[in-house]
Coordinates of N, CA and C in Angstrom, one line a residue:
Chain Z
G5 N -6.4 -15.9 8.4 CA -6.1 -14.3 8.2 C -7.0 -13.6 7.6
E6 N -7.0 -12.0 7.3 CA -7.6 -11.1 6.9 C -7.6 -11.1 4.9
N7 N -8.7 -11.6 3.7 CA -8.4 -11.9 2.9 C -9.2 -10.0 2.0
V8 N -9.0 -9.7 1.4 CA -9.7 -8.8 0.4 C -9.7 -8.9 -0.8
E9 N -10.4 -9.0 -1.7 CA -11.0 -9.0 -2.8 C -11.6 -7.8 -3.6
Q10 N -11.3 -7.7 -5.0 CA -11.6 -6.4 -5.4 C -12.2 -6.6 -7.0
H11 N -13.6 -5.7 -7.6 CA -13.7 -6.1 -8.6 C -14.6 -5.0 -9.1
P12 N -13.9 -4.2 -10.7 CA -13.4 -5.4 -11.6 C -12.3 -5.2 -11.4
S13 N -11.3 -5.9 -12.2 CA -9.6 -5.7 -12.1 C -9.3 -4.9 -13.6
T14 N -10.1 -4.2 -14.8 CA -10.1 -3.4 -15.0 C -11.7 -2.3 -15.8
L15 N -11.7 -1.2 -15.9 CA -12.7 -0.5 -15.7 C -12.5 0.7 -16.4
S16 N -13.5 0.9 -18.1 CA -13.6 1.6 -18.8 C -14.6 2.4 -18.8
V17 N -14.3 3.6 -18.5 CA -15.3 4.6 -18.9 C -15.3 5.9 -19.5
Q18 N -16.5 6.5 -20.3 CA -16.4 7.4 -21.1 C -16.1 8.8 -20.3
E19 N -16.1 9.8 -20.2 CA -15.6 11.2 -19.4 C -16.7 11.4 -19.1
G20 N -16.8 11.7 -17.4 CA -18.4 12.2 -17.6 C -19.0 11.7 -16.6
D21 N -18.4 10.2 -17.1 CA -19.7 9.0 -16.3 C -18.7 8.6 -15.0
S22 N -19.4 7.8 -14.3 CA -19.8 7.4 -12.9 C -18.6 6.1 -12.9
A23 N -18.1 5.6 -12.0 CA -17.3 4.4 -12.1 C -17.5 4.2 -10.6
V24 N -17.6 2.1 -10.6 CA -17.8 1.8 -9.0 C -16.7 0.9 -9.4
I25 N -16.2 0.6 -7.8 CA -15.0 -0.5 -7.9 C -15.5 -1.0 -6.7
K26 N -15.6 -2.4 -6.4 CA -16.1 -3.1 -5.3 C -15.2 -3.8 -4.4
C27 N -15.1 -4.2 -3.2 CA -14.4 -5.0 -2.7 C -14.9 -5.5 -1.3
T28 N -14.7 -6.8 -1.3 CA -14.7 -7.6 -0.1 C -14.4 -7.6 0.6
Y29 N -13.8 -8.4 2.2 CA -13.0 -8.7 3.2 C -13.5 -10.3 4.2
S30 N -12.8 -10.3 4.8 CA -13.1 -11.9 5.4 C -13.2 -11.7 6.7
D31 N -12.6 -10.5 7.4 CA -12.2 -10.6 8.7 C -13.1 -9.5 9.6
S32 N -14.1 -10.0 10.0 CA -15.4 -9.3 10.6 C -14.8 -7.7 11.7
A33 N -13.5 -8.3 12.3 CA -12.7 -7.5 13.5 C -12.2 -6.2 12.3
S34 N -12.2 -6.0 11.0 CA -11.7 -5.2 10.9 C -12.4 -3.9 10.9
N35 N -12.2 -2.4 11.2 CA -12.5 -1.3 11.5 C -12.4 -0.3 10.4
Y36 N -10.8 -0.8 9.9 CA -10.7 0.9 8.7 C -10.4 0.6 7.3
F37 N -10.8 1.0 6.6 CA -11.1 0.7 4.7 C -10.7 1.9 4.3
P38 N -9.2 1.8 3.9 CA -8.6 2.5 3.1 C -9.1 2.7 1.6
W39 N -8.7 3.9 0.6 CA -8.8 3.4 -0.5 C -7.4 4.0 -1.4
Y40 N -6.6 3.6 -2.0 CA -5.7 4.7 -2.3 C -5.7 4.4 -4.3
K41 N -5.1 5.4 -4.1 CA -4.7 6.0 -5.9 C -3.1 5.3 -6.3
Q42 N -2.9 4.8 -7.4 CA -1.7 4.4 -7.4 C -1.4 5.1 -9.2
E43 N -0.7 6.2 -9.4 CA -0.1 6.1 -11.2 C 1.4 5.5 -11.3
L44 N 1.5 5.7 -12.7 CA 2.4 5.1 -12.8 C 3.9 5.2 -12.9
G45 N 4.6 4.2 -12.2 CA 6.0 4.7 -11.1 C 6.0 5.7 -10.2
K46 N 4.8 5.3 -9.6 CA 4.8 6.4 -8.1 C 4.0 5.2 -6.8
G47 N 4.4 5.8 -6.1 CA 3.6 5.0 -4.8 C 2.2 5.1 -4.4
P48 N 1.5 4.3 -3.7 CA -0.1 4.5 -3.6 C -0.5 5.5 -2.9
Q49 N -1.1 6.7 -3.2 CA -1.9 8.0 -3.0 C -3.1 7.5 -2.1
L50 N -3.6 7.8 -0.6 CA -4.5 7.5 -0.3 C -5.4 8.7 -0.8
I51 N -6.8 8.1 -0.8 CA -8.0 9.1 -1.7 C -8.8 9.8 -0.9
I52 N -9.4 8.3 -0.2 CA -10.3 8.5 0.7 C -10.4 6.9 1.7
D53 N -11.3 6.8 2.8 CA -11.0 5.9 3.6 C -12.3 6.2 4.4
I54 N -12.8 5.0 5.7 CA -13.5 5.1 6.3 C -13.5 4.3 7.4
R55 N -14.7 4.2 8.1 CA -14.2 3.6 9.9 C -15.6 2.7 9.4
S56 N -15.8 1.8 10.5 CA -16.7 0.8 10.9 C -17.7 1.4 11.4
N57 N -17.6 2.8 12.2 CA -18.8 3.5 13.0 C -19.7 4.0 11.5
V58 N -19.1 4.5 10.8 CA -19.6 5.0 9.5 C -20.4 4.4 8.1
G59 N -21.3 4.8 7.8 CA -21.6 4.0 6.4 C -21.5 4.4 5.0
E60 N -21.0 5.8 5.5 CA -20.7 6.3 3.9 C -20.2 7.6 4.3
K61 N -19.4 8.1 3.3 CA -17.9 8.9 3.1 C -18.0 9.7 1.8
K62 N -17.7 10.8 2.0 CA -17.7 11.4 0.1 C -16.7 12.8 0.7
D63 N -16.1 12.9 -0.7 CA -15.3 14.3 -0.7 C -15.3 14.5 -2.0
Q64 N -15.8 15.6 -2.4 CA -15.9 16.0 -3.6 C -16.6 14.7 -5.0
R65 N -16.0 14.8 -5.7 CA -16.5 13.9 -6.7 C -16.2 12.1 -6.1
I66 N -15.5 12.4 -5.1 CA -15.5 10.1 -4.7 C -16.5 10.1 -3.2
A67 N -16.5 9.0 -3.8 CA -18.0 9.1 -1.9 C -17.0 7.2 -1.9
V68 N -17.1 6.7 -0.2 CA -16.8 5.4 -0.1 C -18.1 4.7 0.9
T69 N -18.5 3.7 0.3 CA -20.3 3.2 1.1 C -19.0 1.9 1.8
L70 N -19.8 1.3 3.0 CA -19.4 0.1 3.7 C -20.2 -0.3 4.1
N71 N -21.0 -1.8 4.1 CA -21.6 -2.7 4.8 C -21.2 -3.5 5.5
K72 N -21.2 -2.9 7.0 CA -20.8 -4.0 7.7 C -20.7 -5.4 8.0
T73 N -22.5 -5.8 7.9 CA -22.8 -6.8 8.2 C -22.4 -7.7 6.9
A74 N -22.4 -7.1 4.9 CA -22.2 -8.3 4.2 C -20.3 -8.2 4.0
K75 N -19.9 -7.4 5.1 CA -18.8 -7.3 4.6 C -17.8 -6.7 3.1
H76 N -18.6 -5.9 2.8 CA -18.3 -5.4 1.8 C -18.0 -4.0 1.3
F77 N -17.2 -3.2 0.6 CA -17.4 -1.5 0.7 C -16.8 -1.1 -1.1
S78 N -17.4 -0.3 -1.6 CA -17.5 0.5 -2.6 C -16.6 1.6 -2.6
L79 N -15.8 2.1 -3.6 CA -15.3 3.2 -4.0 C -16.5 3.5 -5.4
H80 N -17.4 5.2 -5.3 CA -17.8 5.6 -6.7 C -16.9 6.9 -6.9
I81 N -16.8 7.2 -8.0 CA -16.1 8.2 -8.8 C -17.5 8.5 -9.1
T82 N -17.6 10.1 -9.2 CA -18.3 10.5 -10.3 C -18.0 11.6 -11.1
E83 N -18.8 11.9 -12.1 CA -17.9 12.7 -13.1 C -16.6 12.8 -13.4
T84 N -16.1 11.5 -14.0 CA -14.8 11.3 -13.8 C -14.3 11.8 -15.5
Q85 N -13.0 12.2 -14.9 CA -12.4 12.6 -15.6 C -10.8 12.3 -16.6
P86 N -10.2 12.8 -17.3 CA -9.4 11.5 -17.8 C -7.8 11.6 -16.9
E87 N -7.9 12.3 -15.7 CA -7.1 12.6 -14.6 C -7.1 11.4 -13.9
D88 N -8.3 10.9 -13.5 CA -8.9 9.6 -12.6 C -7.9 8.6 -13.2
S89 N -7.5 8.5 -14.3 CA -6.8 7.5 -14.9 C -6.0 6.9 -14.1
A90 N -6.1 6.0 -13.4 CA -5.0 5.1 -12.4 C -5.6 3.4 -12.1
V91 N -4.5 3.2 -11.3 CA -4.6 1.8 -10.3 C -5.3 2.3 -9.3
Y92 N -6.7 1.5 -8.7 CA -7.0 2.0 -7.7 C -6.7 0.9 -6.5
F93 N -6.7 0.8 -5.9 CA -6.5 -0.8 -4.6 C -7.5 0.1 -3.4
C94 N -8.1 -1.0 -2.7 CA -8.6 -1.2 -1.7 C -8.2 -1.7 -0.7
A95 N -8.3 -1.7 0.7 CA -7.5 -2.3 1.8 C -7.9 -2.8 3.0
A96 N -7.7 -3.4 3.4 CA -8.5 -3.7 5.1 C -7.6 -3.4 6.1
E97 N -7.8 -2.9 7.2 CA -6.8 -2.7 8.7 C -7.1 -4.3 9.1
V98 N -5.8 -4.9 9.5 CA -5.5 -5.7 10.4 C -4.9 -5.5 11.5
L99 N -6.1 -6.1 12.5 CA -6.0 -5.7 14.0 C -4.6 -6.6 14.5
E100 N -3.5 -6.6 14.3 CA -2.4 -6.8 15.1 C -1.5 -5.9 15.1
Y101 N -0.3 -6.3 15.3 CA 0.9 -5.4 15.3 C 0.8 -4.4 14.6
G102 N 0.6 -3.0 15.0 CA 0.7 -1.9 14.0 C -0.5 -1.8 12.9
N103 N -1.2 -2.4 13.1 CA -2.4 -2.3 12.2 C -2.2 -2.2 10.3
K104 N -1.3 -3.0 10.6 CA -1.0 -3.9 8.7 C -2.1 -3.4 8.1
L105 N -2.2 -3.5 6.5 CA -2.8 -3.2 5.8 C -2.9 -4.3 4.5
V106 N -4.6 -5.1 4.2 CA -4.3 -6.1 3.5 C -4.8 -5.8 2.1
F107 N -4.2 -5.6 0.7 CA -4.5 -4.6 -0.2 C -5.4 -5.9 -1.0
G108 N -6.0 -5.5 -1.9 CA -7.0 -5.9 -3.1 C -5.9 -5.8 -4.2
A109 N -6.3 -6.7 -5.0 CA -5.3 -6.7 -6.2 C -5.6 -5.7 -7.3
G110 N -6.1 -4.4 -7.2 CA -6.4 -3.5 -7.9 C -7.0 -3.6 -9.1
T111 N -8.1 -2.2 -9.2 CA -8.4 -2.1 -10.5 C -8.2 -0.9 -11.6
I112 N -7.5 -1.1 -12.9 CA -7.4 -0.5 -13.6 C -8.1 0.4 -14.4
L113 N -8.3 2.0 -13.7 CA -9.7 2.2 -14.5 C -9.1 3.4 -15.7
R114 N -9.7 3.2 -16.9 CA -9.1 4.3 -18.0 C -10.3 5.0 -18.2
V115 N -10.6 6.3 -18.4 CA -11.4 7.4 -18.9 C -10.9 7.8 -19.9
K116 N -11.8 8.1 -20.8 CA -11.8 7.4 -22.5 C -12.5 9.3 -22.5
S117 N -11.5 9.8 -23.3 CA -11.8 11.7 -23.3 C -12.7 11.8 -24.7
Chain D
D7 N 9.5 18.9 0.8 CA 8.6 17.7 0.7 C 8.4 17.1 1.8
T8 N 8.1 17.2 2.5 CA 7.5 16.9 3.9 C 7.2 15.2 3.9
G9 N 6.7 14.6 2.4 CA 6.4 13.0 2.3 C 7.2 12.2 3.4
V10 N 6.8 11.0 2.5 CA 8.0 9.9 2.9 C 8.6 10.0 1.4
S11 N 10.3 9.6 1.4 CA 11.1 9.4 0.8 C 11.8 8.3 0.5
Q12 N 12.3 7.6 -0.5 CA 12.8 6.3 -0.5 C 13.8 6.3 -1.5
D13 N 15.2 6.0 -1.3 CA 16.1 6.1 -2.0 C 17.2 4.7 -2.1
P14 N 17.5 4.0 -3.2 CA 16.9 4.6 -4.7 C 15.8 4.7 -5.5
R15 N 15.4 4.9 -6.2 CA 14.4 4.8 -6.7 C 14.7 3.5 -7.7
H16 N 15.3 3.7 -8.4 CA 15.2 2.3 -9.4 C 16.2 1.4 -9.3
K17 N 16.8 0.0 -8.6 CA 18.2 -0.7 -8.7 C 17.8 -1.7 -9.8
I18 N 18.9 -1.6 -10.3 CA 19.0 -2.9 -11.4 C 20.6 -3.5 -10.8
T19 N 20.3 -5.2 -10.5 CA 21.6 -6.1 -10.0 C 21.7 -6.8 -10.2
K20 N 22.7 -7.7 -10.3 CA 22.7 -9.2 -10.6 C 22.5 -9.9 -9.7
R21 N 21.9 -11.5 -9.9 CA 21.6 -12.9 -9.2 C 22.6 -12.5 -8.2
G22 N 22.7 -12.8 -6.6 CA 23.5 -13.0 -5.9 C 23.9 -11.7 -5.6
Q23 N 24.1 -10.7 -5.6 CA 24.4 -9.7 -5.0 C 23.7 -9.3 -4.0
N24 N 23.8 -8.1 -3.2 CA 23.0 -7.8 -2.2 C 22.6 -6.4 -2.5
V25 N 21.7 -5.6 -2.0 CA 20.9 -4.5 -2.3 C 20.5 -4.2 -0.7
T26 N 20.6 -2.8 -0.8 CA 20.1 -1.9 0.4 C 19.1 -0.5 0.1
F27 N 17.8 -0.7 0.5 CA 17.1 0.5 0.2 C 17.2 1.3 1.7
R28 N 16.8 3.1 1.4 CA 16.4 3.5 2.3 C 15.0 4.2 2.4
C29 N 15.1 4.5 3.4 CA 13.1 4.8 3.3 C 13.6 5.9 4.6
D30 N 12.7 7.3 4.5 CA 12.8 8.6 5.7 C 11.3 8.4 5.8
P31 N 11.1 8.2 6.4 CA 9.4 8.6 6.9 C 9.3 9.9 7.0
I32 N 8.2 10.2 7.5 CA 7.3 11.6 7.9 C 7.6 12.4 9.3
S33 N 8.3 13.4 9.6 CA 8.7 13.6 10.2 C 7.8 13.7 11.7
E34 N 8.1 12.6 12.5 CA 7.7 12.5 13.8 C 6.1 11.1 13.8
H35 N 6.7 10.7 12.6 CA 5.9 9.4 12.3 C 6.8 8.4 13.3
N36 N 6.3 7.6 14.2 CA 7.0 6.5 15.0 C 6.6 5.3 14.3
R37 N 5.7 4.7 13.8 CA 5.5 3.9 12.9 C 6.0 3.9 11.2
L38 N 6.5 2.6 10.8 CA 7.2 2.5 9.5 C 6.8 1.4 9.4
Y39 N 6.3 1.0 7.6 CA 5.9 -0.3 7.0 C 6.6 -0.7 6.0
W40 N 7.1 -1.7 5.6 CA 7.5 -2.1 4.5 C 7.0 -3.1 3.7
Y41 N 6.4 -3.0 2.7 CA 5.3 -3.4 1.9 C 6.5 -3.9 0.2
R42 N 5.9 -5.1 -0.1 CA 6.0 -5.5 -1.7 C 5.1 -5.5 -2.3
Q43 N 5.1 -4.9 -3.6 CA 4.3 -4.9 -4.5 C 4.9 -5.7 -6.0
T44 N 4.8 -6.8 -6.9 CA 4.8 -7.5 -8.0 C 3.7 -6.6 -9.0
L45 N 3.9 -6.8 -10.0 CA 3.3 -6.3 -11.6 C 2.0 -7.4 -11.4
G46 N 1.1 -6.0 -11.3 CA -0.8 -6.6 -11.4 C -1.2 -7.0 -9.7
Q47 N -0.4 -6.4 -8.9 CA -0.8 -6.8 -7.1 C -0.9 -5.7 -6.5
G48 N -1.5 -5.8 -5.0 CA -1.3 -5.1 -4.4 C -0.5 -5.0 -3.2
P49 N 0.5 -3.9 -3.0 CA 1.1 -4.3 -2.0 C 0.9 -5.3 -0.5
E50 N 2.4 -6.3 -0.5 CA 1.8 -7.0 0.7 C 3.0 -6.9 2.0
F51 N 2.4 -6.7 2.6 CA 2.8 -6.4 4.3 C 4.4 -7.4 4.5
L52 N 5.6 -6.5 4.1 CA 6.8 -7.3 5.0 C 7.1 -7.1 6.3
T53 N 6.9 -6.1 6.9 CA 7.6 -6.1 8.4 C 7.1 -4.4 8.7
Y54 N 7.3 -4.1 10.0 CA 6.6 -3.5 10.7 C 7.6 -2.8 12.0
F55 N 7.7 -1.1 11.9 CA 8.3 -0.7 13.0 C 8.0 -0.3 13.9
Q56 N 7.8 -0.2 15.5 CA 7.2 1.1 15.8 C 8.7 1.8 16.4
N57 N 8.8 3.3 16.6 CA 10.3 3.3 16.4 C 11.1 2.4 16.5
E58 N 11.8 2.3 16.9 CA 12.8 1.5 16.3 C 12.9 0.3 17.0
A59 N 11.9 -0.6 17.1 CA 11.1 -1.9 17.3 C 10.9 -2.2 16.2
Q60 N 11.4 -3.5 16.1 CA 10.6 -4.1 14.6 C 9.6 -5.2 15.2
L61 N 8.4 -4.9 15.2 CA 7.8 -5.5 16.0 C 6.7 -6.8 15.3
E62 N 6.9 -6.8 14.4 CA 6.2 -8.1 13.3 C 7.1 -8.2 11.9
K63 N 7.4 -9.4 11.7 CA 7.6 -10.0 10.2 C 6.5 -10.7 9.4
S64 N 6.7 -10.2 8.0 CA 5.5 -11.5 7.3 C 6.5 -12.8 6.9
R65 N 5.8 -13.9 6.8 CA 6.3 -15.4 6.3 C 6.8 -14.9 5.0
L66 N 6.8 -13.6 4.6 CA 7.5 -13.4 2.8 C 8.8 -13.1 3.4
L67 N 9.3 -12.8 4.1 CA 10.6 -11.7 4.3 C 11.3 -13.1 4.7
S68 N 12.3 -13.5 4.0 CA 12.9 -14.7 4.2 C 14.2 -14.4 5.0
D69 N 15.1 -15.4 5.2 CA 16.3 -14.8 5.8 C 17.3 -13.8 5.4
R70 N 16.7 -14.2 3.9 CA 17.7 -12.9 3.0 C 17.5 -11.7 3.5
F71 N 16.6 -11.4 3.9 CA 15.9 -10.2 4.5 C 16.0 -9.3 5.5
S72 N 16.5 -8.4 5.7 CA 16.8 -8.1 7.1 C 16.8 -6.5 6.8
A73 N 15.7 -5.9 8.1 CA 15.4 -4.8 7.9 C 16.0 -4.4 9.1
E74 N 16.1 -2.6 9.7 CA 16.6 -1.7 10.3 C 16.3 -0.9 10.6
R75 N 15.7 -0.1 11.6 CA 15.3 1.4 11.6 C 15.9 2.2 13.1
P76 N 17.5 2.3 12.6 CA 18.4 3.0 13.8 C 17.6 4.0 14.7
K77 N 17.4 4.3 15.8 CA 17.2 5.5 16.6 C 15.6 5.8 16.3
G78 N 15.0 5.1 16.0 CA 13.3 5.7 14.9 C 13.3 6.1 14.0
S79 N 14.6 6.7 13.0 CA 14.2 7.6 12.2 C 14.3 6.4 11.0
F80 N 15.0 7.2 10.0 CA 15.2 6.1 8.4 C 15.0 4.5 9.1
S81 N 14.9 3.8 8.1 CA 15.0 2.1 7.9 C 15.8 1.9 6.6
T82 N 16.1 1.2 6.5 CA 16.9 0.6 5.5 C 16.4 -1.0 5.8
L83 N 16.2 -1.5 4.7 CA 16.1 -2.8 3.9 C 17.1 -3.7 3.4
E84 N 17.4 -4.9 3.7 CA 18.9 -5.3 2.9 C 18.1 -6.0 2.1
I85 N 18.5 -7.2 1.6 CA 18.2 -8.4 0.3 C 19.5 -8.9 0.3
Q86 N 20.0 -10.1 1.0 CA 21.0 -10.6 0.5 C 21.0 -11.9 -0.2
R87 N 22.3 -12.1 -1.3 CA 22.3 -12.7 -2.7 C 20.9 -12.9 -3.1
T88 N 20.5 -11.8 -4.0 CA 19.4 -11.2 -4.8 C 19.0 -12.7 -5.6
E89 N 17.4 -12.9 -5.6 CA 17.2 -14.0 -6.5 C 16.2 -13.5 -7.6
Q90 N 16.2 -13.7 -8.8 CA 15.1 -13.0 -9.5 C 13.6 -13.3 -9.3
G91 N 13.1 -13.5 -8.1 CA 11.9 -13.8 -8.0 C 12.0 -12.8 -7.3
D92 N 12.8 -11.7 -6.5 CA 13.0 -10.8 -5.5 C 12.5 -9.4 -6.1
S93 N 12.6 -9.7 -7.7 CA 12.0 -8.4 -8.6 C 10.6 -7.7 -7.9
A94 N 10.5 -6.2 -8.1 CA 9.5 -5.9 -6.9 C 9.6 -4.8 -6.7
M95 N 8.2 -4.0 -6.6 CA 8.6 -2.4 -6.4 C 8.3 -2.5 -4.7
Y96 N 9.5 -2.2 -4.1 CA 9.0 -2.0 -2.5 C 8.8 -1.0 -2.0
L97 N 8.4 -0.8 -1.3 CA 7.2 0.3 -0.7 C 7.4 0.1 0.8
C98 N 7.6 1.6 0.9 CA 7.9 2.0 2.8 C 6.8 2.9 3.0
A99 N 6.1 2.9 3.9 CA 4.8 3.8 4.5 C 4.8 4.4 5.8
S100 N 4.5 5.4 6.3 CA 4.5 5.6 7.7 C 3.1 6.0 8.5
S101 N 3.2 6.1 9.6 CA 2.0 6.3 10.4 C 2.4 7.1 11.7
L102 N 1.1 8.1 12.3 CA 2.0 9.0 13.6 C 0.8 7.8 14.7
V103 N -0.3 7.7 14.0 CA -1.4 6.6 15.4 C -2.4 6.4 13.8
G104 N -2.5 4.4 14.6 CA -3.8 4.2 13.8 C -3.3 3.7 12.8
P105 N -4.1 3.1 11.9 CA -4.1 2.3 10.7 C -3.4 3.4 9.4
L106 N -4.1 4.7 9.6 CA -3.5 5.7 8.6 C -2.2 5.7 7.8
Q107 N -2.1 5.7 6.7 CA -0.3 5.1 6.2 C -0.2 5.9 5.4
F108 N 1.2 6.4 5.0 CA 1.3 7.6 4.1 C 2.5 6.7 3.5
F109 N 2.4 6.5 1.9 CA 4.0 5.8 1.0 C 4.4 6.6 0.4
G110 N 5.7 5.7 0.5 CA 6.6 6.8 -0.4 C 6.6 6.4 -1.7
P111 N 7.3 6.9 -2.4 CA 7.2 6.8 -4.2 C 7.8 5.2 -4.2
G112 N 8.5 4.6 -3.6 CA 9.0 3.1 -4.1 C 10.5 3.1 -4.6
T113 N 10.8 1.6 -4.5 CA 11.9 1.5 -4.6 C 11.7 0.2 -5.8
R114 N 12.3 0.6 -7.5 CA 11.6 -0.5 -8.5 C 13.3 -1.4 -8.2
L115 N 13.3 -3.0 -7.8 CA 14.6 -3.4 -8.2 C 14.2 -4.5 -8.8
T116 N 14.7 -4.5 -9.8 CA 15.2 -5.7 -11.1 C 16.3 -6.3 -10.5
V117 N 16.3 -7.5 -11.1 CA 17.1 -8.7 -10.8 C 17.7 -9.3 -11.8
L118 N 18.7 -9.2 -12.6 CA 18.7 -9.7 -13.6 C 20.0 -11.5 -13.5

């Protein structure tokens, strides 16, 4: 089945710097890759997603890139702010009933002001 | 608020007791998912409903777990004879079509 690995597990950056989180997946049939942000005590919130027919997608300070050949995708956050501090999860769609998601283990991002 | 809601937000129970959680999906979303999240890990898929039909269950869902979605609206997840290993955050998500899923705030279960 699908396996998603995420790195790094923790990331500390200075406010204003960029942050990059990387994920790899195993099932070449996967076509959808969302990123979620989870704050303490809350459920995951979708922040950006990408489909396999697109190599890059950007939304203000957040961008995601996808390399289907290498089976990896990355989240890029520019001009980080303290409110970006949270746990970030990547996920890959599994093409079975219901398009369930398989998640990475998460990255704790700390933005120091 | 038109997002996914879950109740209760926190549940503390003693080992061996039964617990039931409720999820109300976004209105008109016909797909509903349950995930479990343990500390330091990403959510893990438990089960999935298309309208009222439960179409897939993970191997993580032992016989002590049961989920229902009567009339294709809200869903309940029941755990019988709880064990300490059941302590986790139980997340519900819903979607209209395709893989785009919106999550609720979760129910934090602590089994003493």
